[in-house]
mmCIF file with all atom_site columns, C-alpha atoms in Angstrom:
data_model
loop_
_atom_site.group_PDB
_atom_site.id
_atom_site.type_symbol
_atom_site.label_atom_id
_atom_site.label_alt_id
_atom_site.label_comp_id
_atom_site.label_asym_id
_atom_site.label_entity_id
_atom_site.label_seq_id
_atom_site.pdbx_PDB_ins_code
_atom_site.Cartn_x
_atom_site.Cartn_y
_atom_site.Cartn_z
_atom_site.occupancy
_atom_site.B_iso_or_equiv
_atom_site.pdbx_formal_charge
_atom_site.auth_seq_id
_atom_site.auth_comp_id
_atom_site.auth_asym_id
_atom_site.auth_atom_id
_atom_site.pdbx_PDB_model_num
ATOM 1   C CA . UNK L 1 1   ? -33.945 -89.873 68.552 1.00 71.00 ? 1   UNK L CA 1
ATOM 2   C CA . UNK L 1 2   ? -32.398 -87.788 71.332 1.00 65.00 ? 2   UNK L CA 1
ATOM 3   C CA . UNK L 1 3   ? -28.948 -87.731 69.665 1.00 66.00 ? 3   UNK L CA 1
ATOM 4   C CA . UNK L 1 4   ? -30.523 -87.047 66.299 1.00 66.00 ? 4   UNK L CA 1
ATOM 5   C CA . UNK L 1 5   ? -32.256 -84.002 67.736 1.00 61.00 ? 5   UNK L CA 1
ATOM 6   C CA . UNK L 1 6   ? -28.979 -82.798 69.237 1.00 63.00 ? 6   UNK L CA 1
ATOM 7   C CA . UNK L 1 7   ? -27.256 -83.194 65.899 1.00 64.00 ? 7   UNK L CA 1
ATOM 8   C CA . UNK L 1 8   ? -29.932 -81.268 64.030 1.00 63.00 ? 8   UNK L CA 1
ATOM 9   C CA . UNK L 1 9   ? -29.874 -78.631 66.786 1.00 64.00 ? 9   UNK L CA 1
ATOM 10  C CA . UNK L 1 10  ? -26.132 -78.115 66.360 1.00 66.00 ? 10  UNK L CA 1
ATOM 11  C CA . UNK L 1 11  ? -26.470 -77.751 62.596 1.00 66.00 ? 11  UNK L CA 1
ATOM 12  C CA . UNK L 1 12  ? -29.405 -75.351 62.634 1.00 63.00 ? 12  UNK L CA 1
ATOM 13  C CA . UNK L 1 13  ? -28.184 -73.063 65.377 1.00 67.00 ? 13  UNK L CA 1
ATOM 14  C CA . UNK L 1 14  ? -26.599 -69.806 64.100 1.00 65.00 ? 14  UNK L CA 1
ATOM 15  C CA . UNK L 1 15  ? -22.792 -69.903 64.286 1.00 61.00 ? 15  UNK L CA 1
ATOM 16  C CA . UNK L 1 16  ? -22.583 -66.156 64.926 1.00 60.00 ? 16  UNK L CA 1
ATOM 17  C CA . UNK L 1 17  ? -19.788 -65.573 62.485 1.00 56.00 ? 17  UNK L CA 1
ATOM 18  C CA . UNK L 1 18  ? -18.055 -62.226 62.636 1.00 57.00 ? 18  UNK L CA 1
ATOM 19  C CA . UNK L 1 19  ? -16.600 -61.030 59.314 1.00 51.00 ? 19  UNK L CA 1
ATOM 20  C CA . UNK L 1 20  ? -16.624 -64.705 58.210 1.00 51.00 ? 20  UNK L CA 1
ATOM 21  C CA . UNK L 1 21  ? -13.604 -65.253 60.437 1.00 52.00 ? 21  UNK L CA 1
ATOM 22  C CA . UNK L 1 22  ? -14.799 -65.796 63.947 1.00 54.00 ? 22  UNK L CA 1
ATOM 23  C CA . UNK L 1 23  ? -17.130 -68.497 65.249 1.00 62.00 ? 23  UNK L CA 1
ATOM 24  C CA . UNK L 1 24  ? -18.515 -67.582 68.674 1.00 68.00 ? 24  UNK L CA 1
ATOM 25  C CA . UNK L 1 25  ? -19.005 -71.230 69.677 1.00 71.00 ? 25  UNK L CA 1
ATOM 26  C CA . UNK L 1 26  ? -15.430 -72.090 68.701 1.00 74.00 ? 26  UNK L CA 1
ATOM 27  C CA . UNK L 1 27  ? -14.083 -69.202 70.818 1.00 77.00 ? 27  UNK L CA 1
ATOM 28  C CA . UNK L 1 28  ? -16.039 -70.360 73.873 1.00 83.00 ? 28  UNK L CA 1
ATOM 29  C CA . UNK L 1 29  ? -15.129 -74.024 73.438 1.00 81.00 ? 29  UNK L CA 1
ATOM 30  C CA . UNK L 1 30  ? -11.523 -72.913 73.089 1.00 84.00 ? 30  UNK L CA 1
ATOM 31  C CA . UNK L 1 31  ? -11.795 -71.452 76.568 1.00 89.00 ? 31  UNK L CA 1
ATOM 32  C CA . UNK L 1 32  ? -13.231 -74.731 77.938 1.00 89.00 ? 32  UNK L CA 1
ATOM 33  C CA . UNK L 1 33  ? -10.287 -76.581 76.406 1.00 86.00 ? 33  UNK L CA 1
ATOM 34  C CA . UNK L 1 34  ? -7.704  -74.458 78.205 1.00 89.00 ? 34  UNK L CA 1
ATOM 35  C CA . UNK L 1 35  ? -5.731  -76.243 80.913 1.00 90.00 ? 35  UNK L CA 1
ATOM 36  C CA . UNK L 1 36  ? -7.186  -75.589 84.370 1.00 92.00 ? 36  UNK L CA 1
ATOM 37  C CA . UNK L 1 37  ? -5.816  -72.471 86.057 1.00 91.00 ? 37  UNK L CA 1
ATOM 38  C CA . UNK L 1 38  ? -3.835  -71.467 82.969 1.00 93.00 ? 38  UNK L CA 1
ATOM 39  C CA . UNK L 1 39  ? -5.565  -68.110 82.433 1.00 94.00 ? 39  UNK L CA 1
ATOM 40  C CA . UNK L 1 40  ? -4.450  -65.210 84.652 1.00 94.00 ? 40  UNK L CA 1
ATOM 41  C CA . UNK L 1 41  ? -6.397  -62.372 83.055 1.00 95.00 ? 41  UNK L CA 1
ATOM 42  C CA . UNK L 1 42  ? -9.976  -62.605 81.759 1.00 95.00 ? 42  UNK L CA 1
ATOM 43  C CA . UNK L 1 43  ? -11.244 -60.020 79.241 1.00 94.00 ? 43  UNK L CA 1
ATOM 44  C CA . UNK L 1 44  ? -14.972 -59.275 79.285 1.00 94.00 ? 44  UNK L CA 1
ATOM 45  C CA . UNK L 1 45  ? -17.212 -56.742 77.590 1.00 90.00 ? 45  UNK L CA 1
ATOM 46  C CA . UNK L 1 46  ? -18.547 -55.637 74.238 1.00 87.00 ? 46  UNK L CA 1
ATOM 47  C CA . UNK L 1 47  ? -16.784 -54.984 70.924 1.00 82.00 ? 47  UNK L CA 1
ATOM 48  C CA . UNK L 1 48  ? -14.444 -52.461 72.578 1.00 84.00 ? 48  UNK L CA 1
ATOM 49  C CA . UNK L 1 49  ? -12.718 -55.510 74.077 1.00 88.00 ? 49  UNK L CA 1
ATOM 50  C CA . UNK L 1 50  ? -13.661 -58.211 71.620 1.00 84.00 ? 50  UNK L CA 1
ATOM 51  C CA . UNK L 1 51  ? -12.075 -56.496 68.611 1.00 84.00 ? 51  UNK L CA 1
ATOM 52  C CA . UNK L 1 52  ? -9.151  -54.664 70.239 1.00 86.00 ? 52  UNK L CA 1
ATOM 53  C CA . UNK L 1 53  ? -7.364  -56.697 72.900 1.00 89.00 ? 53  UNK L CA 1
ATOM 54  C CA . UNK L 1 54  ? -5.257  -59.613 71.688 1.00 90.00 ? 54  UNK L CA 1
ATOM 55  C CA . UNK L 1 55  ? -4.329  -62.293 74.245 1.00 91.00 ? 55  UNK L CA 1
ATOM 56  C CA . UNK L 1 56  ? -1.557  -63.482 71.941 1.00 90.00 ? 56  UNK L CA 1
ATOM 57  C CA . UNK L 1 57  ? 0.007   -60.019 71.866 1.00 91.00 ? 57  UNK L CA 1
ATOM 58  C CA . UNK L 1 58  ? -0.323  -59.644 75.643 1.00 93.00 ? 58  UNK L CA 1
ATOM 59  C CA . UNK L 1 59  ? 1.570   -62.902 76.040 1.00 93.00 ? 59  UNK L CA 1
ATOM 60  C CA . UNK L 1 60  ? 4.251   -62.217 73.424 1.00 92.00 ? 60  UNK L CA 1
ATOM 61  C CA . UNK L 1 61  ? 5.042   -58.717 74.765 1.00 93.00 ? 61  UNK L CA 1
ATOM 62  C CA . UNK L 1 62  ? 4.378   -59.043 78.484 1.00 93.00 ? 62  UNK L CA 1
ATOM 63  C CA . UNK L 1 63  ? 4.068   -62.726 79.329 1.00 94.00 ? 63  UNK L CA 1
ATOM 64  C CA . UNK L 1 64  ? 0.427   -62.238 80.410 1.00 94.00 ? 64  UNK L CA 1
ATOM 65  C CA . UNK L 1 65  ? -1.730  -65.322 79.998 1.00 94.00 ? 65  UNK L CA 1
ATOM 66  C CA . UNK L 1 66  ? -5.215  -64.084 79.103 1.00 94.00 ? 66  UNK L CA 1
ATOM 67  C CA . UNK L 1 67  ? -8.374  -65.072 77.265 1.00 94.00 ? 67  UNK L CA 1
ATOM 68  C CA . UNK L 1 68  ? -10.900 -62.801 75.554 1.00 93.00 ? 68  UNK L CA 1
ATOM 69  C CA . UNK L 1 69  ? -14.519 -63.746 76.270 1.00 93.00 ? 69  UNK L CA 1
ATOM 70  C CA . UNK L 1 70  ? -15.909 -60.463 75.062 1.00 90.00 ? 70  UNK L CA 1
ATOM 71  C CA . UNK L 1 71  ? -18.578 -60.425 72.360 1.00 86.00 ? 71  UNK L CA 1
ATOM 72  C CA . UNK L 1 72  ? -20.395 -57.830 70.238 1.00 82.00 ? 72  UNK L CA 1
ATOM 73  C CA . UNK L 1 73  ? -22.939 -55.995 72.359 1.00 83.00 ? 73  UNK L CA 1
ATOM 74  C CA . UNK L 1 74  ? -22.079 -57.906 75.530 1.00 87.00 ? 74  UNK L CA 1
ATOM 75  C CA . UNK L 1 75  ? -23.559 -56.084 78.506 1.00 84.00 ? 75  UNK L CA 1
ATOM 76  C CA . UNK L 1 76  ? -23.564 -56.357 82.301 1.00 85.00 ? 76  UNK L CA 1
ATOM 77  C CA . UNK L 1 77  ? -26.055 -59.216 82.455 1.00 86.00 ? 77  UNK L CA 1
ATOM 78  C CA . UNK L 1 78  ? -24.048 -61.309 79.985 1.00 90.00 ? 78  UNK L CA 1
ATOM 79  C CA . UNK L 1 79  ? -20.659 -60.499 81.486 1.00 92.00 ? 79  UNK L CA 1
ATOM 80  C CA . UNK L 1 80  ? -21.794 -61.352 85.038 1.00 92.00 ? 80  UNK L CA 1
ATOM 81  C CA . UNK L 1 81  ? -22.698 -64.938 84.066 1.00 94.00 ? 81  UNK L CA 1
ATOM 82  C CA . UNK L 1 82  ? -19.800 -65.448 81.689 1.00 94.00 ? 82  UNK L CA 1
ATOM 83  C CA . UNK L 1 83  ? -17.498 -64.551 84.583 1.00 95.00 ? 83  UNK L CA 1
ATOM 84  C CA . UNK L 1 84  ? -19.263 -67.023 86.868 1.00 96.00 ? 84  UNK L CA 1
ATOM 85  C CA . UNK L 1 85  ? -18.906 -69.713 84.218 1.00 95.00 ? 85  UNK L CA 1
ATOM 86  C CA . UNK L 1 86  ? -15.219 -68.919 83.608 1.00 94.00 ? 86  UNK L CA 1
ATOM 87  C CA . UNK L 1 87  ? -14.328 -69.100 87.312 1.00 95.00 ? 87  UNK L CA 1
ATOM 88  C CA . UNK L 1 88  ? -15.421 -72.747 87.363 1.00 94.00 ? 88  UNK L CA 1
ATOM 89  C CA . UNK L 1 89  ? -12.204 -73.744 85.577 1.00 92.00 ? 89  UNK L CA 1
ATOM 90  C CA . UNK L 1 90  ? -9.875  -70.767 85.854 1.00 94.00 ? 90  UNK L CA 1
ATOM 91  C CA . UNK L 1 91  ? -8.565  -69.006 88.946 1.00 92.00 ? 91  UNK L CA 1
ATOM 92  C CA . UNK L 1 92  ? -7.911  -65.655 87.316 1.00 93.00 ? 92  UNK L CA 1
ATOM 93  C CA . UNK L 1 93  ? -5.899  -62.907 89.043 1.00 93.00 ? 93  UNK L CA 1
ATOM 94  C CA . UNK L 1 94  ? -7.438  -60.018 87.098 1.00 94.00 ? 94  UNK L CA 1
ATOM 95  C CA . UNK L 1 95  ? -10.686 -59.327 85.223 1.00 94.00 ? 95  UNK L CA 1
ATOM 96  C CA . UNK L 1 96  ? -10.575 -56.573 82.641 1.00 93.00 ? 96  UNK L CA 1
ATOM 97  C CA . UNK L 1 97  ? -14.184 -55.401 82.289 1.00 90.00 ? 97  UNK L CA 1
ATOM 98  C CA . UNK L 1 98  ? -15.107 -52.978 79.533 1.00 88.00 ? 98  UNK L CA 1
ATOM 99  C CA . UNK L 1 99  ? -17.750 -50.618 80.956 1.00 80.00 ? 99  UNK L CA 1
ATOM 100 C CA . UNK L 1 100 ? -19.568 -49.180 77.924 1.00 78.00 ? 100 UNK L CA 1
ATOM 101 C CA . UNK L 1 101 ? -22.860 -50.729 79.033 1.00 74.00 ? 101 UNK L CA 1
ATOM 102 C CA . UNK L 1 102 ? -22.684 -49.032 82.418 1.00 75.00 ? 102 UNK L CA 1
ATOM 103 C CA . UNK L 1 103 ? -23.952 -45.962 80.569 1.00 71.00 ? 103 UNK L CA 1
ATOM 104 C CA . UNK L 1 104 ? -26.142 -47.669 77.925 1.00 63.00 ? 104 UNK L CA 1
ATOM 105 C CA . UNK L 1 105 ? -29.688 -48.959 78.336 1.00 56.00 ? 105 UNK L CA 1
ATOM 106 C CA . UNK L 1 106 ? -29.631 -52.761 78.318 1.00 50.00 ? 106 UNK L CA 1
ATOM 107 C CA . UNK L 1 107 ? -33.426 -53.159 78.112 1.00 46.00 ? 107 UNK L CA 1
ATOM 108 C CA . UNK L 1 108 ? -33.507 -52.967 74.383 1.00 47.00 ? 108 UNK L CA 1
ATOM 109 C CA . UNK L 1 109 ? -34.826 -55.411 71.799 1.00 42.00 ? 109 UNK L CA 1
ATOM 110 C CA . UNK L 1 110 ? -31.783 -54.652 69.630 1.00 50.00 ? 110 UNK L CA 1
ATOM 111 C CA . UNK L 1 111 ? -29.754 -56.791 72.006 1.00 68.00 ? 111 UNK L CA 1
ATOM 112 C CA . UNK L 1 112 ? -31.419 -60.077 71.100 1.00 74.00 ? 112 UNK L CA 1
ATOM 113 C CA . UNK L 1 113 ? -28.537 -61.167 68.898 1.00 77.00 ? 113 UNK L CA 1
ATOM 114 C CA . UNK L 1 114 ? -25.975 -59.813 71.366 1.00 82.00 ? 114 UNK L CA 1
ATOM 115 C CA . UNK L 1 115 ? -27.477 -61.810 74.256 1.00 84.00 ? 115 UNK L CA 1
ATOM 116 C CA . UNK L 1 116 ? -27.481 -64.994 72.134 1.00 83.00 ? 116 UNK L CA 1
ATOM 117 C CA . UNK L 1 117 ? -23.871 -64.547 71.095 1.00 83.00 ? 117 UNK L CA 1
ATOM 118 C CA . UNK L 1 118 ? -22.876 -64.161 74.725 1.00 87.00 ? 118 UNK L CA 1
ATOM 119 C CA . UNK L 1 119 ? -25.023 -66.838 76.417 1.00 88.00 ? 119 UNK L CA 1
ATOM 120 C CA . UNK L 1 120 ? -25.779 -69.616 73.894 1.00 85.00 ? 120 UNK L CA 1
ATOM 121 C CA . UNK L 1 121 ? -22.181 -70.908 73.537 1.00 86.00 ? 121 UNK L CA 1
ATOM 122 C CA . UNK L 1 122 ? -22.006 -71.617 77.303 1.00 90.00 ? 122 UNK L CA 1
ATOM 123 C CA . UNK L 1 123 ? -22.297 -75.261 78.247 1.00 90.00 ? 123 UNK L CA 1
ATOM 124 C CA . UNK L 1 124 ? -25.512 -76.261 79.909 1.00 90.00 ? 124 UNK L CA 1
ATOM 125 C CA . UNK L 1 125 ? -25.397 -75.677 83.676 1.00 94.00 ? 125 UNK L CA 1
ATOM 126 C CA . UNK L 1 126 ? -27.278 -73.942 86.475 1.00 95.00 ? 126 UNK L CA 1
ATOM 127 C CA . UNK L 1 127 ? -25.211 -70.846 85.631 1.00 96.00 ? 127 UNK L CA 1
ATOM 128 C CA . UNK L 1 128 ? -26.561 -70.863 82.091 1.00 94.00 ? 128 UNK L CA 1
ATOM 129 C CA . UNK L 1 129 ? -30.118 -71.387 83.291 1.00 95.00 ? 129 UNK L CA 1
ATOM 130 C CA . UNK L 1 130 ? -29.855 -68.392 85.628 1.00 95.00 ? 130 UNK L CA 1
ATOM 131 C CA . UNK L 1 131 ? -28.306 -66.347 82.780 1.00 94.00 ? 131 UNK L CA 1
ATOM 132 C CA . UNK L 1 132 ? -31.181 -67.255 80.449 1.00 93.00 ? 132 UNK L CA 1
ATOM 133 C CA . UNK L 1 133 ? -33.750 -66.261 83.094 1.00 93.00 ? 133 UNK L CA 1
ATOM 134 C CA . UNK L 1 134 ? -31.976 -62.962 83.775 1.00 90.00 ? 134 UNK L CA 1
ATOM 135 C CA . UNK L 1 135 ? -31.698 -62.166 80.064 1.00 87.00 ? 135 UNK L CA 1
ATOM 136 C CA . UNK L 1 136 ? -35.413 -62.865 79.705 1.00 88.00 ? 136 UNK L CA 1
ATOM 137 C CA . UNK L 1 137 ? -36.212 -60.366 82.515 1.00 87.00 ? 137 UNK L CA 1
ATOM 138 C CA . UNK L 1 138 ? -33.979 -57.744 80.862 1.00 79.00 ? 138 UNK L CA 1
ATOM 139 C CA . UNK L 1 139 ? -35.176 -58.482 77.311 1.00 79.00 ? 139 UNK L CA 1
ATOM 140 C CA . UNK L 1 140 ? -38.684 -60.101 77.466 1.00 82.00 ? 140 UNK L CA 1
ATOM 141 C CA . UNK L 1 141 ? -38.685 -60.805 73.724 1.00 80.00 ? 141 UNK L CA 1
ATOM 142 C CA . UNK L 1 142 ? -36.084 -63.510 74.397 1.00 82.00 ? 142 UNK L CA 1
ATOM 143 C CA . UNK L 1 143 ? -38.137 -66.370 75.720 1.00 86.00 ? 143 UNK L CA 1
ATOM 144 C CA . UNK L 1 144 ? -36.269 -69.063 77.706 1.00 88.00 ? 144 UNK L CA 1
ATOM 145 C CA . UNK L 1 145 ? -37.651 -71.873 75.534 1.00 85.00 ? 145 UNK L CA 1
ATOM 146 C CA . UNK L 1 146 ? -35.850 -70.375 72.540 1.00 82.00 ? 146 UNK L CA 1
ATOM 147 C CA . UNK L 1 147 ? -32.554 -71.186 74.303 1.00 83.00 ? 147 UNK L CA 1
ATOM 148 C CA . UNK L 1 148 ? -33.542 -74.719 75.248 1.00 81.00 ? 148 UNK L CA 1
ATOM 149 C CA . UNK L 1 149 ? -35.292 -75.798 72.019 1.00 76.00 ? 149 UNK L CA 1
ATOM 150 C CA . UNK L 1 150 ? -33.141 -74.090 69.415 1.00 70.00 ? 150 UNK L CA 1
ATOM 151 C CA . UNK L 1 151 ? -33.942 -76.572 66.657 1.00 64.00 ? 151 UNK L CA 1
ATOM 152 C CA . UNK L 1 152 ? -37.584 -75.416 66.843 1.00 65.00 ? 152 UNK L CA 1
ATOM 153 C CA . UNK L 1 153 ? -36.645 -71.760 67.117 1.00 65.00 ? 153 UNK L CA 1
ATOM 154 C CA . UNK L 1 154 ? -34.159 -71.845 64.244 1.00 65.00 ? 154 UNK L CA 1
ATOM 155 C CA . UNK L 1 155 ? -35.819 -74.480 62.059 1.00 61.00 ? 155 UNK L CA 1
ATOM 156 C CA . UNK L 1 156 ? -36.349 -71.955 59.268 1.00 65.00 ? 156 UNK L CA 1
ATOM 157 C CA . UNK L 1 157 ? -32.570 -71.745 58.776 1.00 64.00 ? 157 UNK L CA 1
ATOM 158 C CA . UNK L 1 158 ? -32.567 -74.940 56.757 1.00 64.00 ? 158 UNK L CA 1
ATOM 159 C CA . UNK L 1 159 ? -32.771 -72.964 53.529 1.00 68.00 ? 159 UNK L CA 1
ATOM 160 C CA . UNK L 1 160 ? -29.690 -70.848 54.311 1.00 70.00 ? 160 UNK L CA 1
ATOM 161 C CA . UNK L 1 161 ? -27.320 -73.510 55.660 1.00 70.00 ? 161 UNK L CA 1
ATOM 162 C CA . UNK L 1 162 ? -23.725 -73.395 54.452 1.00 66.00 ? 162 UNK L CA 1
ATOM 163 C CA . UNK L 1 163 ? -20.743 -75.706 54.833 1.00 65.00 ? 163 UNK L CA 1
ATOM 164 C CA . UNK L 1 164 ? -19.784 -73.740 57.921 1.00 65.00 ? 164 UNK L CA 1
ATOM 165 C CA . UNK L 1 165 ? -22.899 -75.041 59.666 1.00 63.00 ? 165 UNK L CA 1
ATOM 166 C CA . UNK L 1 166 ? -21.798 -78.629 59.163 1.00 63.00 ? 166 UNK L CA 1
ATOM 167 C CA . UNK L 1 167 ? -18.111 -78.393 59.913 1.00 59.00 ? 167 UNK L CA 1
ATOM 168 C CA . UNK L 1 168 ? -18.209 -75.951 62.848 1.00 56.00 ? 168 UNK L CA 1
ATOM 169 C CA . UNK L 1 169 ? -18.842 -78.691 65.465 1.00 53.00 ? 169 UNK L CA 1
ATOM 170 C CA . UNK L 1 170 ? -15.583 -80.345 64.411 1.00 51.00 ? 170 UNK L CA 1
ATOM 171 C CA . UNK L 1 171 ? -13.592 -77.102 64.699 1.00 51.00 ? 171 UNK L CA 1
ATOM 172 C CA . UNK L 1 172 ? -14.748 -76.270 68.219 1.00 51.00 ? 172 UNK L CA 1
ATOM 173 C CA . UNK L 1 173 ? -12.053 -76.213 70.833 1.00 48.00 ? 173 UNK L CA 1
ATOM 174 C CA . UNK L 1 174 ? -9.464  -74.885 68.400 1.00 52.00 ? 174 UNK L CA 1
ATOM 175 C CA . UNK L 1 175 ? -8.929  -71.138 68.406 1.00 66.00 ? 175 UNK L CA 1
ATOM 176 C CA . UNK L 1 176 ? -5.641  -69.463 67.521 1.00 74.00 ? 176 UNK L CA 1
ATOM 177 C CA . UNK L 1 177 ? -6.601  -66.025 68.850 1.00 77.00 ? 177 UNK L CA 1
ATOM 178 C CA . UNK L 1 178 ? -7.991  -66.989 72.267 1.00 84.00 ? 178 UNK L CA 1
ATOM 179 C CA . UNK L 1 179 ? -11.348 -65.336 71.640 1.00 79.00 ? 179 UNK L CA 1
ATOM 180 C CA . UNK L 1 180 ? -10.034 -62.153 70.010 1.00 78.00 ? 180 UNK L CA 1
ATOM 181 C CA . UNK L 1 181 ? -11.148 -61.117 66.489 1.00 75.00 ? 181 UNK L CA 1
ATOM 182 C CA . UNK L 1 182 ? -8.506  -58.945 64.777 1.00 70.00 ? 182 UNK L CA 1
ATOM 183 C CA . UNK L 1 183 ? -10.085 -56.738 62.103 1.00 68.00 ? 183 UNK L CA 1
ATOM 184 C CA . UNK L 1 184 ? -9.174  -53.726 59.962 1.00 59.00 ? 184 UNK L CA 1
ATOM 185 C CA . UNK L 1 185 ? -11.777 -51.059 59.472 1.00 57.00 ? 185 UNK L CA 1
ATOM 186 C CA . UNK L 1 186 ? -11.848 -47.839 57.437 1.00 54.00 ? 186 UNK L CA 1
ATOM 187 C CA . UNK L 1 187 ? -11.698 -44.700 59.552 1.00 54.00 ? 187 UNK L CA 1
ATOM 188 C CA . UNK L 1 188 ? -9.530  -46.136 62.312 1.00 52.00 ? 188 UNK L CA 1
ATOM 189 C CA . UNK L 1 189 ? -7.090  -43.706 63.883 1.00 55.00 ? 189 UNK L CA 1
ATOM 190 C CA . UNK L 1 190 ? -9.399  -40.700 63.989 1.00 58.00 ? 190 UNK L CA 1
ATOM 191 C CA . UNK L 1 191 ? -9.117  -38.427 67.020 1.00 62.00 ? 191 UNK L CA 1
ATOM 192 C CA . UNK L 1 192 ? -11.561 -38.938 69.856 1.00 55.00 ? 192 UNK L CA 1
ATOM 193 C CA . UNK L 1 193 ? -12.781 -36.915 72.797 1.00 63.00 ? 193 UNK L CA 1
ATOM 194 C CA . UNK L 1 194 ? -12.437 -38.653 76.183 1.00 58.00 ? 194 UNK L CA 1
ATOM 195 C CA . UNK L 1 195 ? -15.571 -38.909 78.325 1.00 56.00 ? 195 UNK L CA 1
ATOM 196 C CA . UNK L 1 196 ? -15.114 -36.514 81.240 1.00 60.00 ? 196 UNK L CA 1
ATOM 197 C CA . UNK L 1 197 ? -17.042 -35.875 84.414 1.00 57.00 ? 197 UNK L CA 1
ATOM 198 C CA . UNK L 1 198 ? -19.088 -38.185 86.574 1.00 57.00 ? 198 UNK L CA 1
ATOM 199 C CA . UNK L 1 199 ? -21.853 -40.517 85.359 1.00 53.00 ? 199 UNK L CA 1
ATOM 200 C CA . UNK L 1 200 ? -24.450 -41.811 87.762 1.00 54.00 ? 200 UNK L CA 1
ATOM 201 C CA . UNK L 1 201 ? -24.949 -45.555 87.376 1.00 47.00 ? 201 UNK L CA 1
ATOM 202 C CA . UNK L 1 202 ? -27.689 -47.607 89.039 1.00 48.00 ? 202 UNK L CA 1
ATOM 203 C CA . UNK L 1 203 ? -26.972 -51.340 89.195 1.00 43.00 ? 203 UNK L CA 1
#
């Protein structure tokens, strides 16, 4: 019964696909499958990192061994625990941290999906438990039990399951882009105005 529940849980849980190309669980399992101490640079943060920095390109051009554990909407709470989890298997030299959420309010219900994309793919550990509790404090709508009993929380997804939900568990651990999602979007290349001056941040 226990293994049956785990199987149903894995099928029902959202796969957090991005543009039908990127499975968040696969990206995280890909990191777990990396050889110990084979990642020198860890990339963390929201979409500014997730969509734009390619570990493959960093290696091909500069010989930098990196992995992108950024995710859409990832904020300080998420990044802090992802870093702790990553350091269990990788002795990185540099952490590139995208700081958008230093100036954005993280106590926002909008971040429910963002927190789940960042935290749920982590393997169960004390680090994940602390992350879940911290996320709950920051975003009360996210109850801890919804992370632990996902088959109950996502049981209504049975009517929208696709083939991806069934084959994703077999694809985990295989990622060609090391966490990065390359995309093309209309409007890219427009001029921007750099943020200038000092911003007070309370952490």
